[in-house]
PDB file of C-alpha atoms and ligand atoms in Angstrom:
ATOM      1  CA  UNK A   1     -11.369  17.738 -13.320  1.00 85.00           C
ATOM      2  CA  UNK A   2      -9.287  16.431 -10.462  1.00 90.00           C
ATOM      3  CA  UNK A   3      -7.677  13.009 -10.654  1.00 96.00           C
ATOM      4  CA  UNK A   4      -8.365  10.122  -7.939  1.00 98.00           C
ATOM      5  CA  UNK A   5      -6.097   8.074  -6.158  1.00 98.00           C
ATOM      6  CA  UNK A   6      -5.991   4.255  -5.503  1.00 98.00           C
ATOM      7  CA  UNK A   7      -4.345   2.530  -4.010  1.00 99.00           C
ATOM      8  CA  UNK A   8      -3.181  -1.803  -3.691  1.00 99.00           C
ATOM      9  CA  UNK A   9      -2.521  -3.060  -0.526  1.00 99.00           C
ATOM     10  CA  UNK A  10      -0.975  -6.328   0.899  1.00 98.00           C
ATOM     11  CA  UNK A  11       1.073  -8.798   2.468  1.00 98.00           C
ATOM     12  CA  UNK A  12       4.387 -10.049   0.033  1.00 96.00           C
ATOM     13  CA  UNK A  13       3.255 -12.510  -1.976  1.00 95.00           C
ATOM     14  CA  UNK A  14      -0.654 -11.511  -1.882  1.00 97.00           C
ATOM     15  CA  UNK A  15      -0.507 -10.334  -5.537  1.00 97.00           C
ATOM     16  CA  UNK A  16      -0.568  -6.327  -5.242  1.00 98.00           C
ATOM     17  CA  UNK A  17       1.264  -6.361  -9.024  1.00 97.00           C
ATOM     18  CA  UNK A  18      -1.479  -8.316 -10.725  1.00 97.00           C
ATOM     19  CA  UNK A  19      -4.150  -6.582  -8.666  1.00 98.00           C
ATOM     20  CA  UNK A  20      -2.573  -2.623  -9.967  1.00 98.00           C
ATOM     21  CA  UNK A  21      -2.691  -4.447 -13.624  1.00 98.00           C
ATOM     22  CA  UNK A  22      -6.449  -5.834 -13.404  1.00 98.00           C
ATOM     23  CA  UNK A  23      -6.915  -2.097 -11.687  1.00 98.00           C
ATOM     24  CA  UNK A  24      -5.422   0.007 -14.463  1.00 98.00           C
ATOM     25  CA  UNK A  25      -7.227  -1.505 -17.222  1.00 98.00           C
ATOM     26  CA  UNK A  26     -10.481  -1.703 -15.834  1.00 97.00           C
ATOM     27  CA  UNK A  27     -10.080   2.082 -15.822  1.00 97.00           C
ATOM     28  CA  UNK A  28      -8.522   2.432 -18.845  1.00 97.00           C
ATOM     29  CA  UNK A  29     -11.785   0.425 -20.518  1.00 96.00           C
ATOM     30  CA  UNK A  30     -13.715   3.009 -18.957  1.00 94.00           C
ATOM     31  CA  UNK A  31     -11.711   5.824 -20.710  1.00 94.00           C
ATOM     32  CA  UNK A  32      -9.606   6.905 -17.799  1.00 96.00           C
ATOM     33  CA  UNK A  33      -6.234   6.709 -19.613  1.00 96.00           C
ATOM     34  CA  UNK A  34      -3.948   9.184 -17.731  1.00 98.00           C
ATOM     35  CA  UNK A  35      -2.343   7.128 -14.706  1.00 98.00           C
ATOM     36  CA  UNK A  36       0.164   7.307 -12.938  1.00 98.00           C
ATOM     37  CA  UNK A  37       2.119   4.633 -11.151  1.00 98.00           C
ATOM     38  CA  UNK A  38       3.339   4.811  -7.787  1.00 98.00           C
ATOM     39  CA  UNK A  39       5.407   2.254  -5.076  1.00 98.00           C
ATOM     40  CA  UNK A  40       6.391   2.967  -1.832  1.00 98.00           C
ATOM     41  CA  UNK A  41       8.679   3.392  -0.393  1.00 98.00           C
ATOM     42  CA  UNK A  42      10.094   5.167  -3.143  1.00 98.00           C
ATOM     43  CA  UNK A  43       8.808   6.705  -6.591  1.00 98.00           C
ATOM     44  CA  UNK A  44      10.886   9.944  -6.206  1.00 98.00           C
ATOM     45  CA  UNK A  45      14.558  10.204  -6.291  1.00 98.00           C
ATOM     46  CA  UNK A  46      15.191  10.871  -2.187  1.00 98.00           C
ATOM     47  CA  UNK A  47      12.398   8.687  -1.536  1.00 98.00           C
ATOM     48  CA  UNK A  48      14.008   5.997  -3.834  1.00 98.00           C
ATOM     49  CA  UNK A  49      17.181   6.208  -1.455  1.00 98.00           C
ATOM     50  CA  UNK A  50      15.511   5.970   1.347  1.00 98.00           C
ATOM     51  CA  UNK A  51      13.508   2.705   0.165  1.00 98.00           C
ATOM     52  CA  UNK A  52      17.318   1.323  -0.608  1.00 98.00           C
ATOM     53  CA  UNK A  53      18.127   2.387   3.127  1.00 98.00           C
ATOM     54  CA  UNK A  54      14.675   1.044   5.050  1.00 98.00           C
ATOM     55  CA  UNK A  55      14.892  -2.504   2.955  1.00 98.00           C
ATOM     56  CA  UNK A  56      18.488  -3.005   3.502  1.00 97.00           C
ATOM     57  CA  UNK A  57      19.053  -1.350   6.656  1.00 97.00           C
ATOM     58  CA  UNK A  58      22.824  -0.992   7.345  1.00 97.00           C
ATOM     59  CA  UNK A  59      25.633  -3.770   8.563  1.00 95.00           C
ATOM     60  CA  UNK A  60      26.303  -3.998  12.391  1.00 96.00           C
ATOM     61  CA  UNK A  61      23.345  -0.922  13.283  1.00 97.00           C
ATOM     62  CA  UNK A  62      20.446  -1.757  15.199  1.00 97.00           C
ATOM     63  CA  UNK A  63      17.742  -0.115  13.390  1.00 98.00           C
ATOM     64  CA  UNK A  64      15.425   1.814  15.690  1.00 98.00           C
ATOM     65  CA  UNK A  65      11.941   0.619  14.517  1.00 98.00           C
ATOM     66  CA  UNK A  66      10.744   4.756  15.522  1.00 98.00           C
ATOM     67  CA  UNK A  67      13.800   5.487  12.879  1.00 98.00           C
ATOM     68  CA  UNK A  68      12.182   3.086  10.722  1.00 98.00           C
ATOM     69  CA  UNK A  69       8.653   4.754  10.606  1.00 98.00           C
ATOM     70  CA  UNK A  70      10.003   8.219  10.562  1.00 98.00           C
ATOM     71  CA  UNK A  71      11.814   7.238   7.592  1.00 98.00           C
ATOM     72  CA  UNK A  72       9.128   5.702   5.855  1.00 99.00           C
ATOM     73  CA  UNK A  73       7.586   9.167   6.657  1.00 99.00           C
ATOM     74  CA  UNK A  74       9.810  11.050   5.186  1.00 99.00           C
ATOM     75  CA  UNK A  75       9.469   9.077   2.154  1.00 99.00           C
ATOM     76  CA  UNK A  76       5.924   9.415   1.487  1.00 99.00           C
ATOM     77  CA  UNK A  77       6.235  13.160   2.777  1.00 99.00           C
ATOM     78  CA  UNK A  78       8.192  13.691  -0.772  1.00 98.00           C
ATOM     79  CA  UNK A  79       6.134  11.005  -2.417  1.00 99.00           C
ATOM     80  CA  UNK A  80       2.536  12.992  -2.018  1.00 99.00           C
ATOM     81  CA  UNK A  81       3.714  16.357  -1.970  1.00 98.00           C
ATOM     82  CA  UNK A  82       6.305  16.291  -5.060  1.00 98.00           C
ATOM     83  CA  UNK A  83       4.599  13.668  -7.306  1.00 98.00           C
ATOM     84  CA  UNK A  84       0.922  12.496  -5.617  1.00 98.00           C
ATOM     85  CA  UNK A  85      -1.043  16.085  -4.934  1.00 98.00           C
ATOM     86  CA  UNK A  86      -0.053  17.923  -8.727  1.00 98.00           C
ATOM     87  CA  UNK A  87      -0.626  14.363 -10.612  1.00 98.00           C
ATOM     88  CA  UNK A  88      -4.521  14.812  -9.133  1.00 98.00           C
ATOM     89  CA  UNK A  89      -4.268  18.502  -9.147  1.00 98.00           C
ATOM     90  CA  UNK A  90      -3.216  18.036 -12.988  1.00 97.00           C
ATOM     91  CA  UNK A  91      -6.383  15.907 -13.422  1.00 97.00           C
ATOM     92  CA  UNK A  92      -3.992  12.637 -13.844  1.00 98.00           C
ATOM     93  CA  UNK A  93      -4.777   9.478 -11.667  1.00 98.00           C
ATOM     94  CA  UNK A  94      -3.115   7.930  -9.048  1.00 98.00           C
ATOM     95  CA  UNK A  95      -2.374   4.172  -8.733  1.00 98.00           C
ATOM     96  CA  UNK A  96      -0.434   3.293  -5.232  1.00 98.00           C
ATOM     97  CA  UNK A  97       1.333  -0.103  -4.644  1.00 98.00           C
ATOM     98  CA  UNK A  98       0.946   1.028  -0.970  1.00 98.00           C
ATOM     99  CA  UNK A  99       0.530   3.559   1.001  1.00 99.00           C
ATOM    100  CA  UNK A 100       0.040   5.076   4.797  1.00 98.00           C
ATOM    101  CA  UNK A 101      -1.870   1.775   5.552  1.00 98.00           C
ATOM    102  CA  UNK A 102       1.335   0.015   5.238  1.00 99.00           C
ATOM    103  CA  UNK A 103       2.653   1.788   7.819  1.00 99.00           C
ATOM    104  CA  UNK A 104      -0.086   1.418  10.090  1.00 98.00           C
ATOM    105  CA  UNK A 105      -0.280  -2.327   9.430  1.00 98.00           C
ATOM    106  CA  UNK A 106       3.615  -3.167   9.314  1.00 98.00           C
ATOM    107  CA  UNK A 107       4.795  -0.296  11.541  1.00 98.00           C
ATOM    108  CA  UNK A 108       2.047  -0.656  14.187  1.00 98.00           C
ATOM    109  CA  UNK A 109       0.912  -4.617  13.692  1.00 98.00           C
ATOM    110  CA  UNK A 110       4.069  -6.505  12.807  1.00 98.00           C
ATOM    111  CA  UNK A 111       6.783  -3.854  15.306  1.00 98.00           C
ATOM    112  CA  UNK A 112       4.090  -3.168  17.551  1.00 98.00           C
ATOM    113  CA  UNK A 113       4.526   0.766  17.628  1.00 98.00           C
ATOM    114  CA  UNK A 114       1.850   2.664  19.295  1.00 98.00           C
ATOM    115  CA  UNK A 115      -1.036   3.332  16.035  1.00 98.00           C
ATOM    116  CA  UNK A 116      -1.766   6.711  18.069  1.00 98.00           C
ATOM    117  CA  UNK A 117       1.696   7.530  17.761  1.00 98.00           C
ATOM    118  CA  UNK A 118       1.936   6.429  14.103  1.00 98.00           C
ATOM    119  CA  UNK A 119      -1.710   8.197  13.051  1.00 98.00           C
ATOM    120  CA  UNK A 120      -0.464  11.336  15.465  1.00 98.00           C
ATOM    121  CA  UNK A 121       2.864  11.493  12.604  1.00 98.00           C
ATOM    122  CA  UNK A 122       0.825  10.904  10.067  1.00 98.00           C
ATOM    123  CA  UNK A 123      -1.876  13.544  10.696  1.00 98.00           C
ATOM    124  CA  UNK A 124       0.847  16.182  11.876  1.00 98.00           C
ATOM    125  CA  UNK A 125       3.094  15.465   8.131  1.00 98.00           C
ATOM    126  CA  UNK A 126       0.134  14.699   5.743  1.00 98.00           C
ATOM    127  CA  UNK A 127      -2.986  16.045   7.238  1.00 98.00           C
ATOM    128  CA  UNK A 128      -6.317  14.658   6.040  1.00 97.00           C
ATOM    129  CA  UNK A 129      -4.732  13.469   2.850  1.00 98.00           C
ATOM    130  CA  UNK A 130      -6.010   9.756   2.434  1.00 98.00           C
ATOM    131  CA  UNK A 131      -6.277   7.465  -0.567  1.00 98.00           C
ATOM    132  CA  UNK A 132      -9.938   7.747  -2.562  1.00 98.00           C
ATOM    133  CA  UNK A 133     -10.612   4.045  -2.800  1.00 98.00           C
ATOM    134  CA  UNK A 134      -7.891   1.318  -1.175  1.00 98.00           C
ATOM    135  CA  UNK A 135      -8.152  -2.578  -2.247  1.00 98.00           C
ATOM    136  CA  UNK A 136      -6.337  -4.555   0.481  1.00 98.00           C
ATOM    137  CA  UNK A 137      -5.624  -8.276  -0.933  1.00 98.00           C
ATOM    138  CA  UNK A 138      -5.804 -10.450   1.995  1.00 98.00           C
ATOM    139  CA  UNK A 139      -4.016 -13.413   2.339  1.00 98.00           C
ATOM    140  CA  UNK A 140      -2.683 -16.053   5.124  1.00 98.00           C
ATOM    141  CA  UNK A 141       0.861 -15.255   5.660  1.00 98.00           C
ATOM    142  CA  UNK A 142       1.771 -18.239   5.235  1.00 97.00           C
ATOM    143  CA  UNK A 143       0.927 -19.092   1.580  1.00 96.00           C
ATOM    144  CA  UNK A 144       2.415 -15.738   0.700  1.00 95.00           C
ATOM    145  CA  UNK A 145       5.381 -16.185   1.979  1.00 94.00           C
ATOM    146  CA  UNK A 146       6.091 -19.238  -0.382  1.00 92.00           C
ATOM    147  CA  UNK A 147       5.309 -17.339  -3.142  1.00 89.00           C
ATOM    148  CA  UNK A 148       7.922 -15.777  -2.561  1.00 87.00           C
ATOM    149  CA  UNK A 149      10.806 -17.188  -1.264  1.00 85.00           C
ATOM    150  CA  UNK A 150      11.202 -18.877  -4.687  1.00 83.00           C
ATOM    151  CA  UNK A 151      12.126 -14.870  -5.859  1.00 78.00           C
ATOM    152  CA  UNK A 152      15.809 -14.681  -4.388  1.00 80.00           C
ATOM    153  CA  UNK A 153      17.183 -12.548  -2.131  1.00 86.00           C
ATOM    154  CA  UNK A 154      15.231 -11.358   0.856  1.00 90.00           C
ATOM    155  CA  UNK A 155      15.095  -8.303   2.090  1.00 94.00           C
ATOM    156  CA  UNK A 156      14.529  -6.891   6.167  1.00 96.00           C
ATOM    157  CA  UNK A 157      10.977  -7.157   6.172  1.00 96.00           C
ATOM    158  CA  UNK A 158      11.247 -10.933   4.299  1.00 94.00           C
ATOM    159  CA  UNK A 159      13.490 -12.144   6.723  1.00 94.00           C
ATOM    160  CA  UNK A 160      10.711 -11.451   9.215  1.00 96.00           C
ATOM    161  CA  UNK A 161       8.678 -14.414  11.390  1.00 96.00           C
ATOM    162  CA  UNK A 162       5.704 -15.800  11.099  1.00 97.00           C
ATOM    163  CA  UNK A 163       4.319 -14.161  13.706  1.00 98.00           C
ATOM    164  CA  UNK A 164       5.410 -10.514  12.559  1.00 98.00           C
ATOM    165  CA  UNK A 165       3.602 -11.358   9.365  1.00 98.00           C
ATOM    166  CA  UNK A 166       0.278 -12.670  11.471  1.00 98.00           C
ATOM    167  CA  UNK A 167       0.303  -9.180  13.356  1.00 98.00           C
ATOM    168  CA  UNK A 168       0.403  -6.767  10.280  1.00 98.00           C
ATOM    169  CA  UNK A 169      -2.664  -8.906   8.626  1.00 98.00           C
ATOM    170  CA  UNK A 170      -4.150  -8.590  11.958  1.00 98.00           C
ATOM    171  CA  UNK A 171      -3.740  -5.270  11.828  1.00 98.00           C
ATOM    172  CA  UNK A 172      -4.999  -4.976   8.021  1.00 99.00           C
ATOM    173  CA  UNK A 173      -7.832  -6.488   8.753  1.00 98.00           C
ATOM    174  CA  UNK A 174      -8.998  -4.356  11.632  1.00 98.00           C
ATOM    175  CA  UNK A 175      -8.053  -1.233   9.959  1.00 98.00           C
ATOM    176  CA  UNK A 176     -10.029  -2.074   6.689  1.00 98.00           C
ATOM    177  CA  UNK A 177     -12.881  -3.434   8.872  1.00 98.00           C
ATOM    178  CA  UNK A 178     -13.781  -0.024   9.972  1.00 98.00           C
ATOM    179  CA  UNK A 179     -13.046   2.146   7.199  1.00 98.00           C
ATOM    180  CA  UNK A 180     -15.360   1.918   4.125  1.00 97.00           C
ATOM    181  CA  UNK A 181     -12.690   3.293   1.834  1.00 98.00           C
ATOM    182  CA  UNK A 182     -11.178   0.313   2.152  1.00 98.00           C
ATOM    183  CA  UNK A 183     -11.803  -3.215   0.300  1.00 98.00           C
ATOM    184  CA  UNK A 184     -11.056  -6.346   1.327  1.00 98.00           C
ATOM    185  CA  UNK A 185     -10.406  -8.539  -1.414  1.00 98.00           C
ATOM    186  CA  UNK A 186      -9.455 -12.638  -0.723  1.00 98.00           C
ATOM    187  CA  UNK A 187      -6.181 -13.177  -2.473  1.00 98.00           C
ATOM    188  CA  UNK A 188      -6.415 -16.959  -1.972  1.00 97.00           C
ATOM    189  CA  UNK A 189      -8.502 -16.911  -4.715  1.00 97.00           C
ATOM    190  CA  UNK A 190      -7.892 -17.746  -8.192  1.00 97.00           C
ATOM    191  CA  UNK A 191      -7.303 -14.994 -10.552  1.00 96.00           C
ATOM    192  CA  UNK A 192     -10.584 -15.165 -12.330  1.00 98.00           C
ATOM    193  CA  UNK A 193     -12.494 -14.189  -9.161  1.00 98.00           C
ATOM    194  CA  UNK A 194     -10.295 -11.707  -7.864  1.00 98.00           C
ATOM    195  CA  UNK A 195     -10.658  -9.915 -10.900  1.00 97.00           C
ATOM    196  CA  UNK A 196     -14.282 -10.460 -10.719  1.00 98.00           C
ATOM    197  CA  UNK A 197     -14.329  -9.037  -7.270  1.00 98.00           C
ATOM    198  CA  UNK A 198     -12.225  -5.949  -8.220  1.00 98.00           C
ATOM    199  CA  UNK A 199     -13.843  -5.064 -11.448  1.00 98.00           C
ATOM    200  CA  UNK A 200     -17.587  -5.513  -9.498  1.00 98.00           C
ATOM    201  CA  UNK A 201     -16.326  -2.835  -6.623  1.00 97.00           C
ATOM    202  CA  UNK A 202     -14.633  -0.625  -8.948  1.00 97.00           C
ATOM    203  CA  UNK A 203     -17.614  -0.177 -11.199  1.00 96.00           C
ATOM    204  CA  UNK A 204     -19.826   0.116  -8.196  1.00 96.00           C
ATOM    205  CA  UNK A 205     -17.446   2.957  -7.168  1.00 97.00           C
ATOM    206  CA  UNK A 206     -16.835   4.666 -10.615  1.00 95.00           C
ATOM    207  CA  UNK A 207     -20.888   4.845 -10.552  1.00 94.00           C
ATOM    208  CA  UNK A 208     -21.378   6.613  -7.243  1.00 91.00           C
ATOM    209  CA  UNK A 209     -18.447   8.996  -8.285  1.00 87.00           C
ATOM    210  CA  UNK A 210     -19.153   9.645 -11.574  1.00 83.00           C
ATOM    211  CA  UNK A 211     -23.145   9.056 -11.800  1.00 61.00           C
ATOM    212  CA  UNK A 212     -22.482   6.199 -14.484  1.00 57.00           C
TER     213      UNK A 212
HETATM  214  P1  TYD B   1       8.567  -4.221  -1.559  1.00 93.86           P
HETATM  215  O1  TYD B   1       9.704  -4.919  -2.205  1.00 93.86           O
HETATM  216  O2  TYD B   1       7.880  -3.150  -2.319  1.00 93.86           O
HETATM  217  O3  TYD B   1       7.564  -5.316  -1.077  1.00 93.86           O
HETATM  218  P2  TYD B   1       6.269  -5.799  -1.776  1.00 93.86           P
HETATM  219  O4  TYD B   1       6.688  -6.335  -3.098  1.00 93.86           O
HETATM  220  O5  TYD B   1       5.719  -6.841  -0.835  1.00 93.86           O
HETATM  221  O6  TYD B   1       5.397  -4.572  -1.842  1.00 93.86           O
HETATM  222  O7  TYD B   1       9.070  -3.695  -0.168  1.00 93.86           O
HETATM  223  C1  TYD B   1       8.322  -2.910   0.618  1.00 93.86           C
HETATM  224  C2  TYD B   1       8.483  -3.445   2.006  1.00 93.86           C
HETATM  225  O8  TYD B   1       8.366  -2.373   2.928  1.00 93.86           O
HETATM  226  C3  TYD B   1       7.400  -4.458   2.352  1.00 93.86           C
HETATM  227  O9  TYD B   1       7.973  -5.543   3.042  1.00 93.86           O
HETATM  228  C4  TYD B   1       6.515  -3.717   3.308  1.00 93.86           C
HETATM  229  C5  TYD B   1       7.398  -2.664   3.903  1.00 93.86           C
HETATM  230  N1  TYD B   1       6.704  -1.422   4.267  1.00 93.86           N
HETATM  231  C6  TYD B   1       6.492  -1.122   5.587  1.00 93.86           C
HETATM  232  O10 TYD B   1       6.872  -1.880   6.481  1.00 93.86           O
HETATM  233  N2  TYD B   1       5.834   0.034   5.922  1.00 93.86           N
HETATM  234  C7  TYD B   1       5.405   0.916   4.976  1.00 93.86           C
HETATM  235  O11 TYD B   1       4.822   1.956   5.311  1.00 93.86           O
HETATM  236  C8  TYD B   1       5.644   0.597   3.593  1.00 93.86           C
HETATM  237  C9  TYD B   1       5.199   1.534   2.526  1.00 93.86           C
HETATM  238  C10 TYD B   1       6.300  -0.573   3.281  1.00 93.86           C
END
């Protein structure tokens, strides 16, 4: 039986690592043991330099934000052929913190690239491949952006303003408005409830799939 693949979806700070936890073992309670964990950029050993390279960037060169989307390209390129498509092929399952919605959200929200340019790349190098089921945690910029700059060191994208932050939700939200693979879950709220809200949708889901 094939695998699925699921992906977590957010702004920093909205909570994408407790989200793939509460994710994981509602499946695991339903028997679903053989996961596989996935970030991106990154999660294969090019990719993984690349994901140094796009965070970072690199002293004193301007970084082309075309360069920058190609790149992150080129990462998930690897990513879903070398790692996503035999995990599901294998029968294993796939949980994503992120995926091609990042792009379309950071890339073409917060830079402001053309989306037909970005979804013109993205159907030429991956086709029709697309997540099965996507949670996007939605949360004011704002409030995730203290949570964390108490973590350190910020990368590229951290150093980012407000307003670069305000486009990519913008974008989220009008992307996962009009697809139905696509969940929008409040992260402002506590714990309790977001796990309520995840575990309710995933159930729903695992029924229509799997005739529960
Ligand atoms: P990461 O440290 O994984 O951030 P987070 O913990 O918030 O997931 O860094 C990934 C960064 O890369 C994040 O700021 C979002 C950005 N990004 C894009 O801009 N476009 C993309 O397509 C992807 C996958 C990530």
């Amino acid at each position: 039986m094939k695998g699925y693949f699921i992906v977590i979806e957010g702004l920093e700070g909205a909570g994408k690592s407790t989200a793939i936890k509460i994710v994981s073992s509602i499946l695991q309670e339903q028997g679903i043991i053989n996961l596989i964990f996935i970030r991106e950029p990154g999660s294969t050993p090019l990719a993984e330099k690349l994901r140094i390279l796009i965070k970072q960037g690199i002293d004193g060169e301007y970084f082309n934000n075309k360069a920058e989307l190609l790149m992150l390209y080129a990462a998930r390129v690897q990513l879903t052929e070398n790692i996503i498509k035999p995990a599901l092929s294998r029968g294993d399952w796939v949980i994503g913190d992120r995926y091609d919605l990042s792009s379309q959200a950071y890339q073409g929200g917060g830079r402001g690239l053309n989306i037909n340019l970005i979804r013109t790349i993205r159907n030429l190098v991956l086709g029709n491949f697309t997540p099965d089921l996507t949670f996007y945690l939605d949360i004011p910029p704002k409030i995730g952006l203290q949570r964390i700059f108490v973590r350190g060191k910020l990368d590229r994208f951290e150093k980012e303003s407000l307003s670069f932050f305000e486009r990519t939700r913008n974008q989220y939200l009008a992307i996962a408005n009009t697809d139905s693979k696509i969940v929008i879950i409040d992260a402002t709220q506590s714990i309790s409830k977001i796990t309520l809200s995840i575990k309710t949708t995933l159930h729903n889901w695992l029924s229509d799939k799997f005739l529960l």
